[in-house]
Structure formats: C-alpha cells, structure tokens
Amino acid sequence: MRKGKGSRAERRGESCHVPKPGVKAEPSCPPPAQDESVRGPCGEHVHENWQRNLTNTWSHTWPHGLVRSLIRLLTLVFALVATWVFLRSYDSFSVKTLRLPRWLSFTHQEAEAGAVKTKCGLSKPCPANFFAFRICSGAANVVGPSMCFENEIIMSPVKNNVGRGLNIALVNGTTGQVLKKNYFDMYSGDAKLLAKFLAEIQEGMLVLVASYDDPGTKMNNEIRKLFSSLGSSYAKQLGFRDSWVFLGAKNLKDKSPFEQFLKNNPETNKYEGWPELLELEGCVPQKTF
C-alpha cells in the first residue's frame, strides 16, 4: 500500500486538526504569521484575508459616519459664524447703503426725529399756498420722462403715457387739478398738433414740459414763440436731441425761474448721442404764477 502524500496543510508544515463531518470545531492553527505564504485551514492566505477584512470594515463603517459628523459640525460652525457677523454689522447698517433715490430714502436721524416725507420727494417741504413739483427729462432714447405734481405722478413710463418728443401736462394754477396731458413726436410727427395745443392754453394754467429723445427736429418759429410766451428762455435754442425741462404759465411778465436746458454736444454728452437727463424741482405759487 502506497503511503499517502498527506494533506495540503501537512505538506506545508501545518498541523491543523480537520474535524470530522458534522462535528463543529475550531481549527487549531497557530496565530497567522506576517508572511503572506501562511495559509488557513482551506489553504487561503491568512494575512491577506485579515488585511482585506480590516479594509472593508473601515470603508463601510468609519468613513461614512465620520464624514456625516464632519459635515454637520461644519454646517453648525458656519451658521454660528454667519449669525455673529450679521449681529455685529446690524447696528452699523444704514438705508443709505441701498443707494435709493433721495425721495425714497431716510436716515436714522430723520426717522428718530419723526421726519415726514415731502411731496414729490423734494429736499424741503413747500410753504403754504405753494404747489410741489418735480420734472425729469428722458434719458437718451431708453428711459422716458416723468412728472410729479403735489405728490401725484401724472406722467411716467410706468403709466405708459409718455413718448418721444415733448411731454406736456396742463394743471389748474388755483386748484392744482391736472387738466390735460399729452406727448408730441418732434422727430416724425405733425408739428401743427403741438402748435394748436399750445395756442389753446388759457390764463391761470401751469404748463409742465419734459423732453425725451428728440424734442427739436420739428420745432418751428411758431412753436418757439408760443413757448417763449409761457416764460421759456431756451425754446429759441431747442434743437435735435437736446435735453429740456420747463414749468411756465401763459403771459408771464418775466421769464420763468423753473427751466433747465442742455445742448446736444458730442464732446460733452453723457450718453452716446444724447446729453445727460435733467431734473427740475421746486415750489410754484398757487393761484397766480
């Protein structure tokens, strides 16, 4: 009878006790050596299995839990820092940082003093028996003009009642009631319509005028004389793409103090092809101008 060659473990110098079928027993192998050639009861590399099991354990348990904890911690720290910065800067916050228009902004000092918003956002309130007004010309051919009278916006792009050329509103000089408002295309429109409108202005009416885009191409001598009779000093000079704002009345003894004019000049224009927009505000006496 030939001698058996022995089990694979015996050939490798191992003395593992292989249990009989159906009997549960632990292998009596010595502790695994560091040499990767050492194998277990089934011939596997013991050291390699330990290293693989340890790697799997770390990758499935430790990293995910630690990452979640770090994210939560960083979120909490960020929230605390943001809250601290906001509280530190709150006291120094001012409405001025919003760069609102002057008539919409208030300083802390004004609020504490109980300041009241002026009509049409004027820098100072008007005295008794005076009407507050503000007139803004258009900006190039992009932003339309606007008019405010006694804190009421009577013409503006938002109201969709302004247009290219000259924008004009008529107001009762005694009651402050707005009577008429219209715009006249001075580039390709009919100049006769404007001449007729101006000729029908009656005594005691206030006339508010704002230019937009081009107020002067269709201007003629008749229209210039009519505006001059309302107190204008610059109607005779008004030309292509000039900026002009004006408040007057019929048959004034003197020229109106409420007028601004800016000539279209390529060397000084703020916008490409147009001068800067103009803004006119003030207090006009009630009843008689």
Short mmCIF file of C-alpha atoms in Angstrom, two decimals:
data_model
loop_
_atom_site.label_atom_id
_atom_site.label_comp_id
_atom_site.label_asym_id
_atom_site.label_seq_id
_atom_site.Cartn_x
_atom_site.Cartn_y
_atom_site.Cartn_z
CA MET A 1 0.00 0.00 0.00
CA ARG A 2 1.39 3.30 -1.08
CA LYS A 3 1.91 5.92 1.53
CA GLY A 4 -0.33 8.93 1.17
CA LYS A 5 1.27 12.12 0.28
CA GLY A 6 -0.58 13.87 3.14
CA SER A 7 -2.90 16.80 3.09
CA ARG A 8 -2.02 20.11 1.57
CA ALA A 9 -1.65 21.64 5.04
CA GLU A 10 0.68 18.85 6.15
CA ARG A 11 2.81 19.29 3.10
CA ARG A 12 3.22 22.93 4.10
CA GLY A 13 4.23 22.02 7.61
CA GLU A 14 0.92 22.88 9.18
CA SER A 15 -0.71 20.66 11.80
CA CYS A 16 -4.30 21.76 11.61
CA HIS A 17 -6.82 19.38 13.05
CA VAL A 18 -9.53 18.78 10.42
CA PRO A 19 -12.83 17.95 12.15
CA LYS A 20 -14.99 15.06 11.11
CA PRO A 21 -18.08 15.78 9.06
CA GLY A 22 -20.92 17.14 11.21
CA VAL A 23 -18.65 17.99 14.13
CA LYS A 24 -18.16 21.67 14.86
CA ALA A 25 -14.70 22.54 15.90
CA GLU A 26 -12.31 25.40 15.53
CA PRO A 27 -9.06 24.86 13.68
CA SER A 28 -6.12 24.64 16.00
CA CYS A 29 -3.89 26.61 13.74
CA PRO A 30 -1.20 28.82 15.22
CA PRO A 31 -1.62 32.61 15.01
CA PRO A 32 -1.11 33.86 11.48
CA ALA A 33 2.34 34.83 10.60
CA GLN A 34 3.20 38.04 8.83
CA ASP A 35 4.40 36.03 5.87
CA GLU A 36 1.77 36.11 3.13
CA SER A 37 2.64 32.46 2.30
CA VAL A 38 0.96 31.27 5.51
CA ARG A 39 -2.42 29.76 4.71
CA GLY A 40 -5.52 28.87 6.70
CA PRO A 41 -7.42 25.56 7.04
CA CYS A 42 -8.77 25.91 3.49
CA GLY A 43 -5.48 26.96 2.00
CA GLU A 44 -6.21 30.69 1.79
CA HIS A 45 -3.67 33.35 2.58
CA VAL A 46 -4.44 34.27 6.20
CA HIS A 47 -2.62 37.59 6.26
CA GLU A 48 -4.25 38.74 3.04
CA ASN A 49 -7.75 37.95 4.41
CA TRP A 50 -7.13 39.87 7.62
CA GLN A 51 -5.95 42.88 5.69
CA ARG A 52 -8.94 42.68 3.31
CA ASN A 53 -11.44 42.33 6.19
CA LEU A 54 -9.90 45.24 8.05
CA THR A 55 -10.05 47.45 4.92
CA ASN A 56 -13.69 46.53 4.29
CA THR A 57 -14.60 47.27 7.90
CA TRP A 58 -13.06 50.75 7.76
CA SER A 59 -14.61 51.58 4.36
CA HIS A 60 -18.13 50.54 5.42
CA THR A 61 -18.32 51.89 8.94
CA TRP A 62 -15.76 54.53 9.86
CA PRO A 63 -15.54 56.90 6.82
CA HIS A 64 -19.27 57.43 6.19
CA GLY A 65 -20.08 58.12 9.82
CA LEU A 66 -17.11 60.41 10.21
CA VAL A 67 -17.92 62.35 7.02
CA ARG A 68 -21.52 62.90 8.12
CA SER A 69 -20.34 64.10 11.52
CA LEU A 70 -17.84 66.48 9.95
CA ILE A 71 -20.48 67.91 7.59
CA ARG A 72 -22.90 68.51 10.47
CA LEU A 73 -20.18 70.13 12.53
CA LEU A 74 -19.06 72.42 9.70
CA THR A 75 -22.69 73.42 8.98
CA LEU A 76 -23.22 74.33 12.62
CA VAL A 77 -19.99 76.34 12.75
CA PHE A 78 -20.90 78.20 9.54
CA ALA A 79 -24.36 79.07 10.88
CA LEU A 80 -22.89 80.39 14.14
CA VAL A 81 -20.29 82.49 12.32
CA ALA A 82 -22.87 83.92 9.90
CA THR A 83 -25.18 84.84 12.79
CA TRP A 84 -22.32 86.51 14.65
CA VAL A 85 -21.29 88.56 11.59
CA PHE A 86 -24.89 89.66 10.98
CA LEU A 87 -25.37 90.76 14.59
CA ARG A 88 -22.08 92.67 14.56
CA SER A 89 -22.95 94.52 11.35
CA TYR A 90 -26.64 95.16 12.09
CA ASP A 91 -26.07 98.23 14.22
CA SER A 92 -23.98 99.90 11.53
CA PHE A 93 -26.46 99.10 8.75
CA SER A 94 -27.94 102.13 7.04
CA VAL A 95 -30.57 102.59 4.38
CA LYS A 96 -28.01 104.70 2.51
CA THR A 97 -26.13 101.53 1.58
CA LEU A 98 -29.06 100.63 -0.65
CA ARG A 99 -28.46 103.76 -2.72
CA LEU A 100 -32.14 104.51 -3.02
CA PRO A 101 -33.36 107.67 -4.74
CA ARG A 102 -33.30 110.64 -2.42
CA TRP A 103 -37.09 110.85 -2.18
CA LEU A 104 -37.29 107.18 -1.13
CA SER A 105 -34.50 107.07 1.44
CA PHE A 106 -34.42 108.13 5.08
CA THR A 107 -31.52 108.29 7.50
CA HIS A 108 -31.74 107.03 11.05
CA GLN A 109 -31.58 110.60 12.29
CA GLU A 110 -34.60 111.59 10.19
CA ALA A 111 -36.54 108.58 11.40
CA GLU A 112 -35.73 109.33 15.05
CA ALA A 113 -36.73 112.96 14.56
CA GLY A 114 -40.03 111.89 13.06
CA ALA A 115 -39.29 113.47 9.68
CA VAL A 116 -42.18 113.48 7.24
CA LYS A 117 -41.66 112.61 3.59
CA THR A 118 -42.00 115.69 1.41
CA LYS A 119 -44.29 115.88 -1.60
CA CYS A 120 -42.66 114.59 -4.79
CA GLY A 121 -39.53 113.87 -2.73
CA LEU A 122 -38.39 117.50 -2.59
CA SER A 123 -35.38 118.30 -0.46
CA LYS A 124 -37.52 120.72 1.59
CA PRO A 125 -41.29 120.96 2.05
CA CYS A 126 -43.08 123.75 0.24
CA PRO A 127 -44.65 126.61 2.27
CA ALA A 128 -48.37 127.15 2.42
CA ASN A 129 -50.12 128.20 -0.80
CA PHE A 130 -47.38 126.62 -2.94
CA PHE A 131 -47.50 123.55 -5.15
CA ALA A 132 -44.66 120.99 -5.08
CA PHE A 133 -43.47 119.62 -8.40
CA ARG A 134 -40.67 117.56 -9.94
CA ILE A 135 -39.93 117.14 -13.65
CA CYS A 136 -37.35 114.73 -15.11
CA SER A 137 -36.42 114.59 -18.77
CA GLY A 138 -35.87 111.33 -20.60
CA ALA A 139 -32.50 109.58 -20.64
CA ALA A 140 -31.32 109.23 -24.25
CA ASN A 141 -33.97 107.17 -26.06
CA VAL A 142 -34.10 104.49 -23.38
CA VAL A 143 -35.81 105.85 -20.24
CA GLY A 144 -38.85 108.07 -20.62
CA PRO A 145 -39.51 111.29 -18.67
CA SER A 146 -41.59 111.65 -15.53
CA MET A 147 -43.61 114.39 -13.83
CA CYS A 148 -44.85 114.70 -10.26
CA PHE A 149 -47.22 117.41 -9.06
CA GLU A 150 -48.40 117.69 -5.45
CA ASN A 151 -47.13 114.17 -4.74
CA GLU A 152 -49.01 112.65 -7.68
CA ILE A 153 -47.17 111.07 -10.61
CA ILE A 154 -49.01 112.46 -13.60
CA MET A 155 -46.74 111.26 -16.43
CA SER A 156 -44.16 108.45 -16.44
CA PRO A 157 -43.07 105.32 -18.32
CA VAL A 158 -44.86 103.23 -15.69
CA LYS A 159 -48.13 104.98 -16.51
CA ASN A 160 -47.37 104.39 -20.19
CA ASN A 161 -48.38 107.95 -21.12
CA VAL A 162 -45.04 109.38 -22.29
CA GLY A 163 -43.39 109.33 -25.69
CA ARG A 164 -40.65 110.64 -27.96
CA GLY A 165 -40.51 114.40 -28.38
CA LEU A 166 -42.14 116.81 -25.91
CA ASN A 167 -44.27 115.61 -23.00
CA ILE A 168 -46.63 118.29 -21.67
CA ALA A 169 -49.10 118.49 -18.78
CA LEU A 170 -51.53 121.34 -18.01
CA VAL A 171 -52.51 122.00 -14.39
CA ASN A 172 -55.04 124.40 -12.89
CA GLY A 173 -52.92 127.03 -11.13
CA THR A 174 -55.58 127.59 -8.46
CA THR A 175 -56.75 124.12 -7.51
CA GLY A 176 -53.78 122.01 -8.62
CA GLN A 177 -56.04 119.77 -10.70
CA VAL A 178 -54.43 118.13 -13.73
CA LEU A 179 -56.40 119.20 -16.80
CA LYS A 180 -54.56 117.75 -19.81
CA LYS A 181 -51.51 115.65 -20.57
CA ASN A 182 -50.09 114.58 -23.91
CA TYR A 183 -46.87 113.99 -25.82
CA PHE A 184 -45.90 115.19 -29.29
CA ASP A 185 -43.46 113.45 -31.62
CA MET A 186 -40.97 116.12 -32.66
CA TYR A 187 -38.95 113.86 -34.94
CA SER A 188 -41.52 112.48 -37.39
CA GLY A 189 -44.83 113.80 -36.02
CA ASP A 190 -47.05 116.70 -37.08
CA ALA A 191 -45.81 119.98 -35.54
CA LYS A 192 -49.21 121.58 -36.13
CA LEU A 193 -50.72 119.43 -33.38
CA LEU A 194 -48.32 120.89 -30.84
CA ALA A 195 -48.88 124.46 -32.08
CA LYS A 196 -52.65 124.02 -31.72
CA PHE A 197 -52.26 122.53 -28.22
CA LEU A 198 -50.11 125.43 -27.02
CA ALA A 199 -52.32 128.10 -28.57
CA GLU A 200 -55.34 126.82 -26.61
CA ILE A 201 -53.69 127.18 -23.20
CA GLN A 202 -55.76 129.55 -21.06
CA GLU A 203 -54.86 132.05 -18.37
CA GLY A 204 -54.15 130.54 -14.96
CA MET A 205 -52.86 127.22 -16.31
CA LEU A 206 -49.47 125.86 -15.35
CA VAL A 207 -47.50 124.17 -18.14
CA LEU A 208 -45.06 121.34 -17.33
CA VAL A 209 -42.73 120.19 -20.14
CA ALA A 210 -40.16 117.36 -20.37
CA SER A 211 -38.15 116.30 -23.41
CA TYR A 212 -37.44 112.74 -24.49
CA ASP A 213 -35.06 111.56 -27.22
CA ASP A 214 -35.52 114.34 -29.81
CA PRO A 215 -37.54 117.47 -28.96
CA GLY A 216 -36.27 119.80 -31.68
CA THR A 217 -36.27 118.39 -35.21
CA LYS A 218 -39.84 119.55 -35.96
CA MET A 219 -39.53 122.75 -33.95
CA ASN A 220 -40.52 125.88 -35.90
CA ASN A 221 -40.72 129.61 -35.20
CA GLU A 222 -44.41 129.50 -34.27
CA ILE A 223 -43.85 126.88 -31.59
CA ARG A 224 -40.77 128.68 -30.27
CA LYS A 225 -42.77 131.91 -29.85
CA LEU A 226 -45.56 130.08 -28.04
CA PHE A 227 -43.14 128.54 -25.56
CA SER A 228 -41.44 131.91 -25.10
CA SER A 229 -44.82 133.46 -24.22
CA LEU A 230 -45.12 130.81 -21.48
CA GLY A 231 -41.88 132.06 -19.92
CA SER A 232 -39.23 129.90 -21.62
CA SER A 233 -35.73 131.28 -22.12
CA TYR A 234 -34.35 128.32 -24.10
CA ALA A 235 -37.16 127.48 -26.56
CA LYS A 236 -35.40 129.53 -29.23
CA GLN A 237 -32.31 127.31 -28.92
CA LEU A 238 -34.04 123.94 -28.70
CA GLY A 239 -32.70 121.52 -31.31
CA PHE A 240 -32.03 117.91 -32.22
CA ARG A 241 -31.70 115.62 -29.15
CA ASP A 242 -31.34 118.46 -26.65
CA SER A 243 -32.48 117.93 -23.04
CA TRP A 244 -35.10 120.32 -21.69
CA VAL A 245 -37.38 120.62 -18.65
CA PHE A 246 -39.62 123.58 -18.04
CA LEU A 247 -42.54 124.90 -15.96
CA GLY A 248 -44.32 128.06 -17.07
CA ALA A 249 -47.67 129.81 -17.49
CA LYS A 250 -49.34 131.96 -20.08
CA ASN A 251 -48.44 135.65 -20.48
CA LEU A 252 -45.79 135.88 -17.78
CA LYS A 253 -44.31 139.30 -17.15
CA ASP A 254 -40.88 137.79 -16.61
CA LYS A 255 -39.16 134.61 -17.65
CA SER A 256 -39.87 131.50 -15.62
CA PRO A 257 -37.27 130.59 -13.00
CA PHE A 258 -38.15 126.92 -13.47
CA GLU A 259 -36.22 125.79 -16.55
CA GLN A 260 -33.13 123.74 -17.41
CA PHE A 261 -31.56 123.15 -20.78
CA LEU A 262 -28.63 121.05 -22.02
CA LYS A 263 -27.37 121.19 -25.59
CA ASN A 264 -26.61 118.06 -27.58
CA ASN A 265 -22.81 118.16 -27.91
CA PRO A 266 -20.71 115.09 -28.84
CA GLU A 267 -17.84 116.40 -26.73
CA THR A 268 -19.89 116.75 -23.54
CA ASN A 269 -22.73 114.22 -23.97
CA LYS A 270 -23.04 111.72 -21.14
CA TYR A 271 -24.80 109.17 -23.30
CA GLU A 272 -23.72 108.23 -26.81
CA GLY A 273 -25.53 110.77 -28.97
CA TRP A 274 -27.52 112.37 -26.11
CA PRO A 275 -26.77 114.78 -23.24
CA GLU A 276 -27.44 113.93 -19.62
CA LEU A 277 -31.01 113.80 -18.33
CA LEU A 278 -32.23 116.87 -16.43
CA GLU A 279 -34.17 117.10 -13.19
CA LEU A 280 -36.15 120.13 -12.08
CA GLU A 281 -37.94 120.54 -8.76
CA GLY A 282 -39.44 123.40 -6.79
CA CYS A 283 -42.45 125.13 -5.25
CA VAL A 284 -44.70 127.17 -7.52
CA PRO A 285 -47.11 129.77 -6.03
CA GLN A 286 -50.77 128.95 -6.03
CA LYS A 287 -53.39 130.98 -7.98
CA THR A 288 -51.03 133.27 -9.87
CA PHE A 289 -47.61 132.38 -11.21
#
